mmCIF file of C-alpha atoms in Angstrom:
data_model
loop_
_atom_site.group_PDB
_atom_site.id
_atom_site.type_symbol
_atom_site.label_atom_id
_atom_site.label_comp_id
_atom_site.label_asym_id
_atom_site.label_seq_id
_atom_site.Cartn_x
_atom_site.Cartn_y
_atom_site.Cartn_z
ATOM 1 C CA MET A 1 0.000 0.000 0.000
ATOM 2 C CA LYS A 2 1.390 3.393 -1.003
ATOM 3 C CA PHE A 3 0.660 6.843 0.376
ATOM 4 C CA GLU A 4 -1.181 8.966 -2.183
ATOM 5 C CA GLY A 5 -2.230 11.883 0.026
ATOM 6 C CA THR A 6 -5.694 12.455 1.482
ATOM 7 C CA ASP A 7 -8.663 14.698 0.911
ATOM 8 C CA ARG A 8 -7.481 16.943 3.761
ATOM 9 C CA TYR A 9 -3.804 17.173 2.871
ATOM 10 C CA VAL A 10 -2.199 18.321 -0.376
ATOM 11 C CA ALA A 11 0.970 16.255 -0.775
ATOM 12 C CA THR A 12 3.301 17.079 -3.666
ATOM 13 C CA ASP A 13 4.730 14.324 -5.841
ATOM 14 C CA ASP A 14 8.133 14.699 -4.145
ATOM 15 C CA LEU A 15 6.609 14.372 -0.682
ATOM 16 C CA ARG A 16 4.573 11.280 -1.597
ATOM 17 C CA MET A 17 7.685 9.745 -3.131
ATOM 18 C CA ALA A 18 9.679 10.463 0.059
ATOM 19 C CA VAL A 19 7.053 8.847 2.298
ATOM 20 C CA ASN A 20 6.849 5.732 0.151
ATOM 21 C CA ALA A 21 10.646 5.497 -0.152
ATOM 22 C CA ALA A 22 11.057 5.623 3.632
ATOM 23 C CA VAL A 23 8.399 2.926 4.058
ATOM 24 C CA GLU A 24 10.074 0.736 1.442
ATOM 25 C CA LEU A 25 13.537 1.187 2.996
ATOM 26 C CA GLN A 26 12.114 0.728 6.520
ATOM 27 C CA ARG A 27 13.953 3.832 7.659
ATOM 28 C CA PRO A 28 12.709 6.820 9.656
ATOM 29 C CA LEU A 29 11.532 9.697 7.472
ATOM 30 C CA LEU A 30 13.136 12.952 8.629
ATOM 31 C CA ILE A 31 11.022 15.929 7.571
ATOM 32 C CA LYS A 32 12.288 19.499 7.684
ATOM 33 C CA GLY A 33 10.711 22.731 6.502
ATOM 34 C CA GLU A 34 9.484 26.110 7.664
ATOM 35 C CA PRO A 35 7.162 26.088 10.690
ATOM 36 C CA GLY A 36 3.565 25.885 9.517
ATOM 37 C CA THR A 37 4.207 23.855 6.358
ATOM 38 C CA GLY A 38 2.346 20.775 7.596
ATOM 39 C CA LYS A 39 5.165 18.574 8.918
ATOM 40 C CA THR A 40 3.265 17.343 11.958
ATOM 41 C CA MET A 41 0.035 16.970 10.001
ATOM 42 C CA LEU A 42 1.853 14.759 7.498
ATOM 43 C CA ALA A 43 2.134 11.946 10.052
ATOM 44 C CA GLU A 44 -1.591 12.191 10.795
ATOM 45 C CA GLU A 45 -2.440 11.992 7.113
ATOM 46 C CA VAL A 46 -0.006 9.135 6.418
ATOM 47 C CA ALA A 47 -1.697 7.164 9.208
ATOM 48 C CA GLN A 48 -5.128 7.929 7.768
ATOM 49 C CA GLY A 49 -4.091 7.314 4.172
ATOM 50 C CA LEU A 50 -2.517 3.938 4.963
ATOM 51 C CA GLY A 51 -5.153 2.944 7.516
ATOM 52 C CA LYS A 52 -2.646 2.685 10.384
ATOM 53 C CA PRO A 53 -2.926 3.729 14.049
ATOM 54 C CA LEU A 54 -1.009 6.889 14.951
ATOM 55 C CA ILE A 55 1.225 7.227 18.025
ATOM 56 C CA GLN A 56 2.502 10.745 18.706
ATOM 57 C CA TRP A 57 5.561 11.670 20.753
ATOM 58 C CA HIS A 58 5.852 15.456 21.029
ATOM 59 C CA ILE A 59 9.359 16.437 22.100
ATOM 60 C CA LYS A 60 10.113 19.229 24.590
ATOM 61 C CA SER A 61 13.394 20.751 25.701
ATOM 62 C CA THR A 62 13.284 18.557 28.831
ATOM 63 C CA THR A 63 12.424 15.298 27.050
ATOM 64 C CA LYS A 64 14.901 12.433 27.448
ATOM 65 C CA ALA A 65 15.241 9.491 25.063
ATOM 66 C CA GLN A 66 14.623 7.055 27.917
ATOM 67 C CA GLN A 67 11.082 8.441 28.282
ATOM 68 C CA GLY A 68 10.298 7.107 24.819
ATOM 69 C CA LEU A 69 11.193 3.607 25.982
ATOM 70 C CA TYR A 70 9.901 3.460 29.550
ATOM 71 C CA GLU A 71 10.165 5.106 32.970
ATOM 72 C CA TYR A 72 10.570 3.373 36.301
ATOM 73 C CA ASP A 73 8.606 5.054 39.115
ATOM 74 C CA ALA A 74 10.783 4.242 42.119
ATOM 75 C CA VAL A 75 9.120 6.914 44.268
ATOM 76 C CA SER A 76 5.674 5.318 43.941
ATOM 77 C CA ARG A 77 7.116 1.905 44.722
ATOM 78 C CA LEU A 78 8.783 3.226 47.875
ATOM 79 C CA ARG A 79 5.579 4.898 48.987
ATOM 80 C CA ASP A 80 3.539 1.741 48.385
ATOM 81 C CA SER A 81 6.078 -0.341 50.305
ATOM 82 C CA GLN A 82 5.687 1.968 53.276
ATOM 83 C CA LEU A 83 1.923 1.498 53.076
ATOM 84 C CA GLY A 84 2.242 -2.271 52.838
ATOM 85 C CA ASP A 85 0.753 -2.533 49.351
ATOM 86 C CA GLU A 86 1.130 -6.037 47.884
ATOM 87 C CA LYS A 87 1.785 -4.792 44.372
ATOM 88 C CA VAL A 88 5.301 -3.675 45.338
ATOM 89 C CA TYR A 89 6.450 -7.277 44.841
ATOM 90 C CA ASP A 90 5.872 -6.970 41.079
ATOM 91 C CA ILE A 91 8.182 -4.288 39.737
ATOM 92 C CA ALA A 92 6.294 -4.282 36.445
ATOM 93 C CA ASN A 93 3.549 -2.320 38.218
ATOM 94 C CA TYR A 94 5.915 0.652 38.330
ATOM 95 C CA ILE A 95 7.082 0.586 34.737
ATOM 96 C CA LYS A 96 5.426 3.253 32.588
ATOM 97 C CA ARG A 97 5.568 2.424 28.900
ATOM 98 C CA GLY A 98 6.836 5.082 26.499
ATOM 99 C CA LYS A 99 5.762 5.858 22.958
ATOM 100 C CA LEU A 100 8.356 3.559 21.353
ATOM 101 C CA TRP A 101 7.191 0.695 23.560
ATOM 102 C CA GLU A 102 3.614 1.390 22.454
ATOM 103 C CA ALA A 103 4.641 1.393 18.799
ATOM 104 C CA PHE A 104 6.757 -1.776 19.157
ATOM 105 C CA THR A 105 3.982 -3.769 20.842
ATOM 106 C CA ALA A 106 1.039 -2.506 18.773
ATOM 107 C CA GLU A 107 -1.191 -5.246 17.352
ATOM 108 C CA GLU A 108 -0.609 -3.884 13.837
ATOM 109 C CA GLN A 109 1.984 -1.687 12.184
ATOM 110 C CA ALA A 110 1.663 1.849 13.554
ATOM 111 C CA VAL A 111 2.815 5.278 12.406
ATOM 112 C CA LEU A 112 5.066 6.792 15.068
ATOM 113 C CA LEU A 113 5.517 10.563 15.017
ATOM 114 C CA ILE A 114 8.576 11.960 16.815
ATOM 115 C CA ASP A 115 7.683 15.634 16.602
ATOM 116 C CA GLU A 116 10.248 18.467 16.715
ATOM 117 C CA ILE A 117 13.224 16.303 17.636
ATOM 118 C CA ASP A 118 15.531 19.326 17.512
ATOM 119 C CA LYS A 119 13.920 20.776 20.655
ATOM 120 C CA ALA A 120 15.632 18.164 22.828
ATOM 121 C CA ASP A 121 19.231 17.943 23.967
ATOM 122 C CA ILE A 122 21.829 17.356 21.232
ATOM 123 C CA GLU A 123 22.440 13.805 22.532
ATOM 124 C CA PHE A 124 18.770 12.865 22.261
ATOM 125 C CA PRO A 125 18.944 11.503 18.667
ATOM 126 C CA ASN A 126 22.115 9.500 19.411
ATOM 127 C CA ASP A 127 20.460 7.948 22.448
ATOM 128 C CA LEU A 128 17.830 6.400 20.158
ATOM 129 C CA LEU A 129 20.183 5.031 17.487
ATOM 130 C CA GLN A 130 20.320 1.443 18.698
ATOM 131 C CA GLU A 131 16.584 1.204 19.393
ATOM 132 C CA LEU A 132 15.647 2.579 15.974
ATOM 133 C CA ASP A 133 18.197 0.326 14.257
ATOM 134 C CA ARG A 134 17.465 -2.960 16.008
ATOM 135 C CA MET A 135 13.808 -2.275 16.783
ATOM 136 C CA GLU A 136 14.285 -3.564 20.311
ATOM 137 C CA PHE A 137 15.426 -2.451 23.749
ATOM 138 C CA PHE A 138 16.178 -4.001 27.132
ATOM 139 C CA VAL A 139 14.224 -3.255 30.325
ATOM 140 C CA TYR A 140 16.802 -3.529 33.110
ATOM 141 C CA GLU A 141 14.303 -3.541 35.971
ATOM 142 C CA THR A 142 12.375 -6.571 34.697
ATOM 143 C CA GLY A 143 15.080 -8.251 32.609
ATOM 144 C CA GLU A 144 12.894 -8.425 29.504
ATOM 145 C CA THR A 145 13.700 -7.446 25.939
ATOM 146 C CA VAL A 146 10.957 -5.572 24.097
ATOM 147 C CA LYS A 147 11.035 -6.321 20.363
ATOM 148 C CA ALA A 148 8.892 -4.719 17.696
ATOM 149 C CA ARG A 149 6.080 -6.997 16.533
ATOM 150 C CA HIS A 150 5.814 -4.858 13.401
ATOM 151 C CA ARG A 151 8.412 -2.272 12.386
ATOM 152 C CA PRO A 152 6.576 1.054 12.775
ATOM 153 C CA ILE A 153 6.552 3.736 10.100
ATOM 154 C CA ILE A 154 8.559 6.464 11.835
ATOM 155 C CA ILE A 155 8.170 10.125 10.873
ATOM 156 C CA ILE A 156 10.512 12.601 12.553
ATOM 157 C CA THR A 157 10.045 16.355 12.216
ATOM 158 C CA SER A 158 12.608 19.106 12.767
ATOM 159 C CA ASN A 159 12.481 22.901 12.555
ATOM 160 C CA ASN A 160 16.276 23.067 12.142
ATOM 161 C CA GLU A 161 16.798 24.708 15.522
ATOM 162 C CA LYS A 162 19.765 22.389 16.118
ATOM 163 C CA GLU A 163 22.056 20.377 13.871
ATOM 164 C CA LEU A 164 21.332 16.666 14.142
ATOM 165 C CA PRO A 165 24.246 14.196 14.534
ATOM 166 C CA ASP A 166 25.638 12.614 11.364
ATOM 167 C CA ALA A 167 25.222 9.110 12.767
ATOM 168 C CA PHE A 168 21.520 9.775 13.218
ATOM 169 C CA LEU A 169 21.117 11.397 9.788
ATOM 170 C CA ARG A 170 22.694 8.370 8.092
ATOM 171 C CA ARG A 171 19.855 6.211 9.380
ATOM 172 C CA CYS A 172 17.084 8.446 8.053
ATOM 173 C CA PHE A 173 15.500 9.156 4.698
ATOM 174 C CA PHE A 174 15.479 12.947 4.439
ATOM 175 C CA HIS A 175 12.956 15.285 2.813
ATOM 176 C CA PHE A 176 12.694 19.068 2.949
ATOM 177 C CA ILE A 177 9.194 20.467 2.411
ATOM 178 C CA ASN A 178 9.646 23.448 0.123
ATOM 179 C CA PHE A 179 7.346 26.372 0.694
ATOM 180 C CA PRO A 180 4.302 25.915 -1.581
ATOM 181 C CA ASP A 181 4.175 27.871 -4.824
ATOM 182 C CA ARG A 182 1.017 29.785 -5.765
ATOM 183 C CA ASP A 183 -0.669 26.881 -7.551
ATOM 184 C CA THR A 184 -0.034 24.475 -4.683
ATOM 185 C CA MET A 185 -1.196 27.117 -2.221
ATOM 186 C CA ARG A 186 -4.468 27.448 -4.135
ATOM 187 C CA GLU A 187 -4.981 23.692 -3.837
ATOM 188 C CA ILE A 188 -4.348 23.879 -0.086
ATOM 189 C CA ILE A 189 -6.840 26.735 0.273
ATOM 190 C CA ASP A 190 -9.443 24.837 -1.747
ATOM 191 C CA VAL A 191 -9.061 21.847 0.595
ATOM 192 C CA HIS A 192 -9.696 24.018 3.654
ATOM 193 C CA TYR A 193 -12.321 26.351 2.170
ATOM 194 C CA PRO A 194 -14.048 24.712 -0.818
ATOM 195 C CA GLY A 195 -16.581 27.508 -1.230
ATOM 196 C CA ILE A 196 -14.242 30.491 -0.994
ATOM 197 C CA THR A 197 -14.476 33.083 -3.755
ATOM 198 C CA GLN A 198 -11.545 33.016 -6.149
ATOM 199 C CA VAL A 199 -11.340 36.818 -6.163
ATOM 200 C CA LEU A 200 -10.636 36.785 -2.433
ATOM 201 C CA VAL A 201 -8.067 34.011 -2.889
ATOM 202 C CA GLN A 202 -6.326 35.922 -5.676
ATOM 203 C CA GLU A 203 -6.055 39.172 -3.739
ATOM 204 C CA ALA A 204 -5.117 37.466 -0.480
ATOM 205 C CA LEU A 205 -2.345 35.507 -2.208
ATOM 206 C CA GLU A 206 -0.981 38.701 -3.760
ATOM 207 C CA ILE A 207 -0.701 40.327 -0.335
ATOM 208 C CA PHE A 208 0.607 37.153 1.290
ATOM 209 C CA PHE A 209 3.447 36.535 -1.181
ATOM 210 C CA ASP A 210 4.310 40.266 -1.308
ATOM 211 C CA LEU A 211 4.585 40.164 2.475
ATOM 212 C CA ARG A 212 6.868 37.116 2.391
ATOM 213 C CA ALA A 213 9.087 38.922 -0.138
ATOM 214 C CA VAL A 214 9.707 41.916 2.150
ATOM 215 C CA PRO A 215 13.459 41.954 2.903
ATOM 216 C CA GLY A 216 14.404 41.926 6.560
ATOM 217 C CA LEU A 217 11.222 40.270 7.813
ATOM 218 C CA LYS A 218 12.065 38.386 11.009
ATOM 219 C CA LYS A 219 9.326 35.772 10.619
ATOM 220 C CA LYS A 220 7.714 35.210 7.268
ATOM 221 C CA PRO A 221 4.028 34.222 7.424
ATOM 222 C CA SER A 222 3.474 30.499 6.916
ATOM 223 C CA THR A 223 0.838 28.374 5.223
ATOM 224 C CA SER A 224 -1.083 27.802 8.448
ATOM 225 C CA GLU A 225 -1.125 31.555 9.115
ATOM 226 C CA LEU A 226 -2.502 32.222 5.642
ATOM 227 C CA ILE A 227 -5.301 29.723 6.332
ATOM 228 C CA ASP A 228 -6.101 31.493 9.613
ATOM 229 C CA TRP A 229 -6.046 34.905 7.905
ATOM 230 C CA LEU A 230 -8.450 33.786 5.185
ATOM 231 C CA LYS A 231 -10.799 32.416 7.837
ATOM 232 C CA LEU A 232 -10.850 35.836 9.523
ATOM 233 C CA LEU A 233 -11.349 37.666 6.226
ATOM 234 C CA MET A 234 -14.381 35.508 5.492
ATOM 235 C CA ALA A 235 -15.743 35.743 9.047
ATOM 236 C CA ASP A 236 -15.469 39.543 9.096
ATOM 237 C CA ASP A 237 -16.822 39.714 5.549
ATOM 238 C CA ILE A 238 -13.974 41.960 4.401
ATOM 239 C CA PRO A 239 -14.894 43.309 0.916
ATOM 240 C CA ASP A 240 -12.616 42.139 -1.875
ATOM 241 C CA GLU A 241 -12.138 45.789 -2.878
ATOM 242 C CA ILE A 242 -10.240 46.515 0.333
ATOM 243 C CA LEU A 243 -7.660 43.938 -0.637
ATOM 244 C CA ARG A 244 -7.681 44.723 -4.352
ATOM 245 C CA GLU A 245 -7.378 48.485 -3.974
ATOM 246 C CA ARG A 246 -4.947 48.435 -1.078
ATOM 247 C CA ASP A 247 -2.954 51.578 -0.403
ATOM 248 C CA HIS A 248 0.776 50.863 -0.500
ATOM 249 C CA SER A 249 1.322 53.789 1.837
ATOM 250 C CA LYS A 250 -0.451 51.601 4.397
ATOM 251 C CA ALA A 251 1.718 48.517 4.205
ATOM 252 C CA ILE A 252 0.038 46.553 6.975
ATOM 253 C CA PRO A 253 -2.855 44.387 5.695
ATOM 254 C CA PRO A 254 -6.190 44.158 7.516
ATOM 255 C CA LEU A 255 -6.265 41.694 10.442
ATOM 256 C CA TYR A 256 -2.486 41.524 10.220
ATOM 257 C CA GLY A 257 -2.231 39.793 13.602
ATOM 258 C CA ALA A 258 -2.900 36.461 11.873
ATOM 259 C CA LEU A 259 0.138 36.964 9.613
ATOM 260 C CA LEU A 260 2.667 38.988 11.620
ATOM 261 C CA LYS A 261 3.839 37.566 14.929
ATOM 262 C CA ASN A 262 6.234 40.135 16.383
ATOM 263 C CA GLU A 263 6.493 43.892 16.794
ATOM 264 C CA GLN A 264 9.755 44.136 14.806
ATOM 265 C CA ASP A 265 7.995 43.063 11.619
ATOM 266 C CA VAL A 266 5.073 45.419 12.260
ATOM 267 C CA HIS A 267 7.495 48.324 12.747
ATOM 268 C CA LEU A 268 9.372 47.306 9.594
ATOM 269 C CA LEU A 269 6.215 47.487 7.500
ATOM 270 C CA GLU A 270 5.271 50.799 9.098
ATOM 271 C CA ARG A 271 8.679 52.241 8.145
ATOM 272 C CA LEU A 272 8.309 50.955 4.592
ATOM 273 C CA ALA A 273 4.878 52.582 4.388
ATOM 274 C CA PHE A 274 6.306 55.852 5.699
ATOM 275 C CA MET A 275 9.106 55.774 3.115
ATOM 276 C CA HIS A 276 6.572 55.039 0.376
ATOM 277 C CA ARG A 277 4.489 58.063 1.417
ATOM 278 C CA ARG A 278 7.549 60.327 1.340
ATOM 279 C CA GLU A 279 8.613 59.108 -2.099
ATOM 280 C CA SER A 280 5.124 59.594 -3.534
ATOM 281 C CA ARG A 281 4.864 63.262 -2.474
#
């Protein structure tokens, strides 16, 4: 079975090819791209498209690789022993299974998402090398070896906040999600808002791509932010004329808070508008 995209997710030919190549090679698929380009959603849609269960492991700066395998709750065991609880004699009662354990022991092949791996410590990827290679790990407290019943389809996302180790990269199939061009962006908009007027789409895309082209912008608006902005434009019933006949001396678009996410970029556009007004006098 091959991934062909879904009704809710516009996957380019290159992206579909990358997913299917990683599945065929039985290697983790490492996905990079700008924030808001649908990296996390890809795992959800791959699971839906292939009819597989989805297991999600969202990484934080404090996440340790061991937590993906299991955690031993020694504090609870000590407390229960003080209370005379009989379950203290079975250490397995204090083993909390992690997301890799869940994926390894699933009844059928699962899709495992390791989301934003670059948020964790630099050693985090290296600490998972053996487990991802051998598809097994050892539980020291119980003396058992947990082996994967079915090799999961592993999708790993990264926002490029940290460089990943070469040894880890060698074990992955890599794909960078390029920012969508105008035609692809129209397809994405049509998926989210099938009944949207094409005039609104045309004018909104003009403003959106002009905004992304502004030099010096600290954070360019992403696909997800464009979707949010269009939702607001439709909800507030903004006339198409306001977008079509926009005044370049007022560089900030209506409801800009959906597109711009910091004051530096707002001030930049205000300065550009001021310069435009001076030049047009």
